[in-house]
């Protein structure tokens, strides 16, 4: 077992372990269009990783949020479950990467903006229940990403300090949220952001996808 400087990894799911960001973006784009807001797909992709409330606040005028927020969220949820959920697949070696982390003595916690219902489905899809010690979702946080609440809740559940954990995510929103909680982030470009964008956001290391990180694990921050 390697003597890593970290005790735990706080893992995002969408765009990090699951190839799902483009599905989330399309579902949100169609949802906004249904309510009269026409958002470009690439603009929408750039919002994925935030909590749904933050996405809505980006495009809906402040004086209409109270009126539309619940309807937007419910429409998107129904659409996503009906047309996209069954199309999501894990990235190659996502499960094997978490297995390697556990073998190296790292505790694994999921820290995702998804809800508890979808979390269960995603864990089943990844087949990682036995590898995940704790999980936090939007239901555990007062504020969603890029606020730090989800990562702070994950640290509390694990009973560790921020400097003892490293996050793994795929968007600047993950990096910002983790950073506000005092946690550094290793980032992956498979969610749609470039290596330079993720480095500029503060990532301490960037890899292409879980398989790339697994291949280079011995030289990664996770290896100590």
mmCIF file with all atom_site columns, N, CA and C in Angstrom, residues 30-55:
data_model
loop_
_atom_site.group_PDB
_atom_site.id
_atom_site.type_symbol
_atom_site.label_atom_id
_atom_site.label_alt_id
_atom_site.label_comp_id
_atom_site.label_asym_id
_atom_site.label_entity_id
_atom_site.label_seq_id
_atom_site.pdbx_PDB_ins_code
_atom_site.Cartn_x
_atom_site.Cartn_y
_atom_site.Cartn_z
_atom_site.occupancy
_atom_site.B_iso_or_equiv
_atom_site.pdbx_formal_charge
_atom_site.auth_seq_id
_atom_site.auth_comp_id
_atom_site.auth_asym_id
_atom_site.auth_atom_id
_atom_site.pdbx_PDB_model_num
ATOM 1  N N  . UNK A 1 30 ? -33.622 21.555 -24.064 1.00 0.00 ? 30 UNK A N  1
ATOM 2  C CA . UNK A 1 30 ? -35.003 21.294 -24.471 1.00 0.00 ? 30 UNK A CA 1
ATOM 3  C C  . UNK A 1 30 ? -35.994 21.805 -23.427 1.00 0.00 ? 30 UNK A C  1
ATOM 4  N N  . UNK A 1 31 ? -35.610 21.695 -22.164 1.00 0.00 ? 31 UNK A N  1
ATOM 5  C CA . UNK A 1 31 ? -36.479 22.190 -21.097 1.00 0.00 ? 31 UNK A CA 1
ATOM 6  C C  . UNK A 1 31 ? -36.644 23.695 -21.191 1.00 0.00 ? 31 UNK A C  1
ATOM 7  N N  . UNK A 1 32 ? -35.545 24.421 -21.314 1.00 0.00 ? 32 UNK A N  1
ATOM 8  C CA . UNK A 1 32 ? -35.632 25.880 -21.424 1.00 0.00 ? 32 UNK A CA 1
ATOM 9  C C  . UNK A 1 32 ? -36.423 26.290 -22.662 1.00 0.00 ? 32 UNK A C  1
ATOM 10 N N  . UNK A 1 33 ? -36.217 25.593 -23.781 1.00 0.00 ? 33 UNK A N  1
ATOM 11 C CA . UNK A 1 33 ? -36.940 25.921 -25.008 1.00 0.00 ? 33 UNK A CA 1
ATOM 12 C C  . UNK A 1 33 ? -38.444 25.756 -24.807 1.00 0.00 ? 33 UNK A C  1
ATOM 13 N N  . UNK A 1 34 ? -38.830 24.735 -24.063 1.00 0.00 ? 34 UNK A N  1
ATOM 14 C CA . UNK A 1 34 ? -40.253 24.505 -23.800 1.00 0.00 ? 34 UNK A CA 1
ATOM 15 C C  . UNK A 1 34 ? -40.896 25.679 -23.056 1.00 0.00 ? 34 UNK A C  1
ATOM 16 N N  . UNK A 1 35 ? -40.078 26.404 -22.287 1.00 0.00 ? 35 UNK A N  1
ATOM 17 C CA . UNK A 1 35 ? -40.587 27.541 -21.527 1.00 0.00 ? 35 UNK A CA 1
ATOM 18 C C  . UNK A 1 35 ? -40.225 28.885 -22.177 1.00 0.00 ? 35 UNK A C  1
ATOM 19 N N  . UNK A 1 36 ? -39.768 28.815 -23.434 1.00 0.00 ? 36 UNK A N  1
ATOM 20 C CA . UNK A 1 36 ? -39.543 30.043 -24.188 1.00 0.00 ? 36 UNK A CA 1
ATOM 21 C C  . UNK A 1 36 ? -38.152 30.632 -24.086 1.00 0.00 ? 36 UNK A C  1
ATOM 22 N N  . UNK A 1 37 ? -37.197 29.871 -23.553 1.00 0.00 ? 37 UNK A N  1
ATOM 23 C CA . UNK A 1 37 ? -35.816 30.341 -23.438 1.00 0.00 ? 37 UNK A CA 1
ATOM 24 C C  . UNK A 1 37 ? -34.942 29.531 -24.394 1.00 0.00 ? 37 UNK A C  1
ATOM 25 N N  . UNK A 1 38 ? -34.421 30.164 -25.416 1.00 0.00 ? 38 UNK A N  1
ATOM 26 C CA . UNK A 1 38 ? -33.617 29.457 -26.413 1.00 0.00 ? 38 UNK A CA 1
ATOM 27 C C  . UNK A 1 38 ? -32.133 29.613 -26.084 1.00 0.00 ? 38 UNK A C  1
ATOM 28 N N  . UNK A 1 39 ? -31.532 28.499 -25.651 1.00 0.00 ? 39 UNK A N  1
ATOM 29 C CA . UNK A 1 39 ? -30.137 28.484 -25.212 1.00 0.00 ? 39 UNK A CA 1
ATOM 30 C C  . UNK A 1 39 ? -29.329 27.623 -26.174 1.00 0.00 ? 39 UNK A C  1
ATOM 31 N N  . UNK A 1 40 ? -28.185 28.119 -26.636 1.00 0.00 ? 40 UNK A N  1
ATOM 32 C CA . UNK A 1 40 ? -27.323 27.338 -27.514 1.00 0.00 ? 40 UNK A CA 1
ATOM 33 C C  . UNK A 1 40 ? -26.760 26.125 -26.787 1.00 0.00 ? 40 UNK A C  1
ATOM 34 N N  . UNK A 1 41 ? -26.553 25.041 -27.525 1.00 0.00 ? 41 UNK A N  1
ATOM 35 C CA . UNK A 1 41 ? -26.096 23.798 -26.903 1.00 0.00 ? 41 UNK A CA 1
ATOM 36 C C  . UNK A 1 41 ? -24.739 23.969 -26.232 1.00 0.00 ? 41 UNK A C  1
ATOM 37 N N  . UNK A 1 42 ? -23.802 24.617 -26.901 1.00 0.00 ? 42 UNK A N  1
ATOM 38 C CA . UNK A 1 42 ? -22.466 24.782 -26.313 1.00 0.00 ? 42 UNK A CA 1
ATOM 39 C C  . UNK A 1 42 ? -22.514 25.640 -25.056 1.00 0.00 ? 42 UNK A C  1
ATOM 40 N N  . UNK A 1 43 ? -23.370 26.638 -25.060 1.00 0.00 ? 43 UNK A N  1
ATOM 41 C CA . UNK A 1 43 ? -23.549 27.442 -23.843 1.00 0.00 ? 43 UNK A CA 1
ATOM 42 C C  . UNK A 1 43 ? -24.104 26.578 -22.714 1.00 0.00 ? 43 UNK A C  1
ATOM 43 N N  . UNK A 1 44 ? -25.013 25.689 -23.074 1.00 0.00 ? 44 UNK A N  1
ATOM 44 C CA . UNK A 1 44 ? -25.640 24.837 -22.071 1.00 0.00 ? 44 UNK A CA 1
ATOM 45 C C  . UNK A 1 44 ? -24.641 23.839 -21.497 1.00 0.00 ? 44 UNK A C  1
ATOM 46 N N  . UNK A 1 45 ? -23.779 23.300 -22.350 1.00 0.00 ? 45 UNK A N  1
ATOM 47 C CA . UNK A 1 45 ? -22.747 22.359 -21.884 1.00 0.00 ? 45 UNK A CA 1
ATOM 48 C C  . UNK A 1 45 ? -21.893 23.015 -20.800 1.00 0.00 ? 45 UNK A C  1
ATOM 49 N N  . UNK A 1 46 ? -21.635 24.301 -20.952 1.00 0.00 ? 46 UNK A N  1
ATOM 50 C CA . UNK A 1 46 ? -20.774 25.010 -20.009 1.00 0.00 ? 46 UNK A CA 1
ATOM 51 C C  . UNK A 1 46 ? -21.424 25.199 -18.634 1.00 0.00 ? 46 UNK A C  1
ATOM 52 N N  . UNK A 1 47 ? -22.705 24.938 -18.542 1.00 0.00 ? 47 UNK A N  1
ATOM 53 C CA . UNK A 1 47 ? -23.402 25.061 -17.257 1.00 0.00 ? 47 UNK A CA 1
ATOM 54 C C  . UNK A 1 47 ? -23.465 23.738 -16.498 1.00 0.00 ? 47 UNK A C  1
ATOM 55 N N  . UNK A 1 48 ? -23.214 22.636 -17.194 1.00 0.00 ? 48 UNK A N  1
ATOM 56 C CA . UNK A 1 48 ? -23.330 21.325 -16.556 1.00 0.00 ? 48 UNK A CA 1
ATOM 57 C C  . UNK A 1 48 ? -22.230 21.182 -15.501 1.00 0.00 ? 48 UNK A C  1
ATOM 58 N N  . UNK A 1 49 ? -22.614 20.682 -14.364 1.00 0.00 ? 49 UNK A N  1
ATOM 59 C CA . UNK A 1 49 ? -21.719 20.612 -13.214 1.00 0.00 ? 49 UNK A CA 1
ATOM 60 C C  . UNK A 1 49 ? -22.217 21.497 -12.092 1.00 0.00 ? 49 UNK A C  1
ATOM 61 N N  . UNK A 1 50 ? -22.992 22.522 -12.467 1.00 0.00 ? 50 UNK A N  1
ATOM 62 C CA . UNK A 1 50 ? -23.683 23.326 -11.470 1.00 0.00 ? 50 UNK A CA 1
ATOM 63 C C  . UNK A 1 50 ? -24.936 22.583 -11.002 1.00 0.00 ? 50 UNK A C  1
ATOM 64 N N  . UNK A 1 51 ? -25.452 22.973 -9.840  1.00 0.00 ? 51 UNK A N  1
ATOM 65 C CA . UNK A 1 51 ? -26.752 22.494 -9.424  1.00 0.00 ? 51 UNK A CA 1
ATOM 66 C C  . UNK A 1 51 ? -27.835 23.090 -10.303 1.00 0.00 ? 51 UNK A C  1
ATOM 67 N N  . UNK A 1 52 ? -28.979 22.404 -10.386 1.00 0.00 ? 52 UNK A N  1
ATOM 68 C CA . UNK A 1 52 ? -30.062 22.870 -11.233 1.00 0.00 ? 52 UNK A CA 1
ATOM 69 C C  . UNK A 1 52 ? -30.533 24.270 -10.888 1.00 0.00 ? 52 UNK A C  1
ATOM 70 N N  . UNK A 1 53 ? -30.549 24.622 -9.613  1.00 0.00 ? 53 UNK A N  1
ATOM 71 C CA . UNK A 1 53 ? -30.981 25.964 -9.225  1.00 0.00 ? 53 UNK A CA 1
ATOM 72 C C  . UNK A 1 53 ? -30.043 27.023 -9.783  1.00 0.00 ? 53 UNK A C  1
ATOM 73 N N  . UNK A 1 54 ? -28.737 26.710 -9.829  1.00 0.00 ? 54 UNK A N  1
ATOM 74 C CA . UNK A 1 54 ? -27.771 27.657 -10.370 1.00 0.00 ? 54 UNK A CA 1
ATOM 75 C C  . UNK A 1 54 ? -27.909 27.776 -11.889 1.00 0.00 ? 54 UNK A C  1
ATOM 76 N N  . UNK A 1 55 ? -28.215 26.660 -12.555 1.00 0.00 ? 55 UNK A N  1
ATOM 77 C CA . UNK A 1 55 ? -28.421 26.692 -14.004 1.00 0.00 ? 55 UNK A CA 1
ATOM 78 C C  . UNK A 1 55 ? -29.629 27.573 -14.331 1.00 0.00 ? 55 UNK A C  1
#
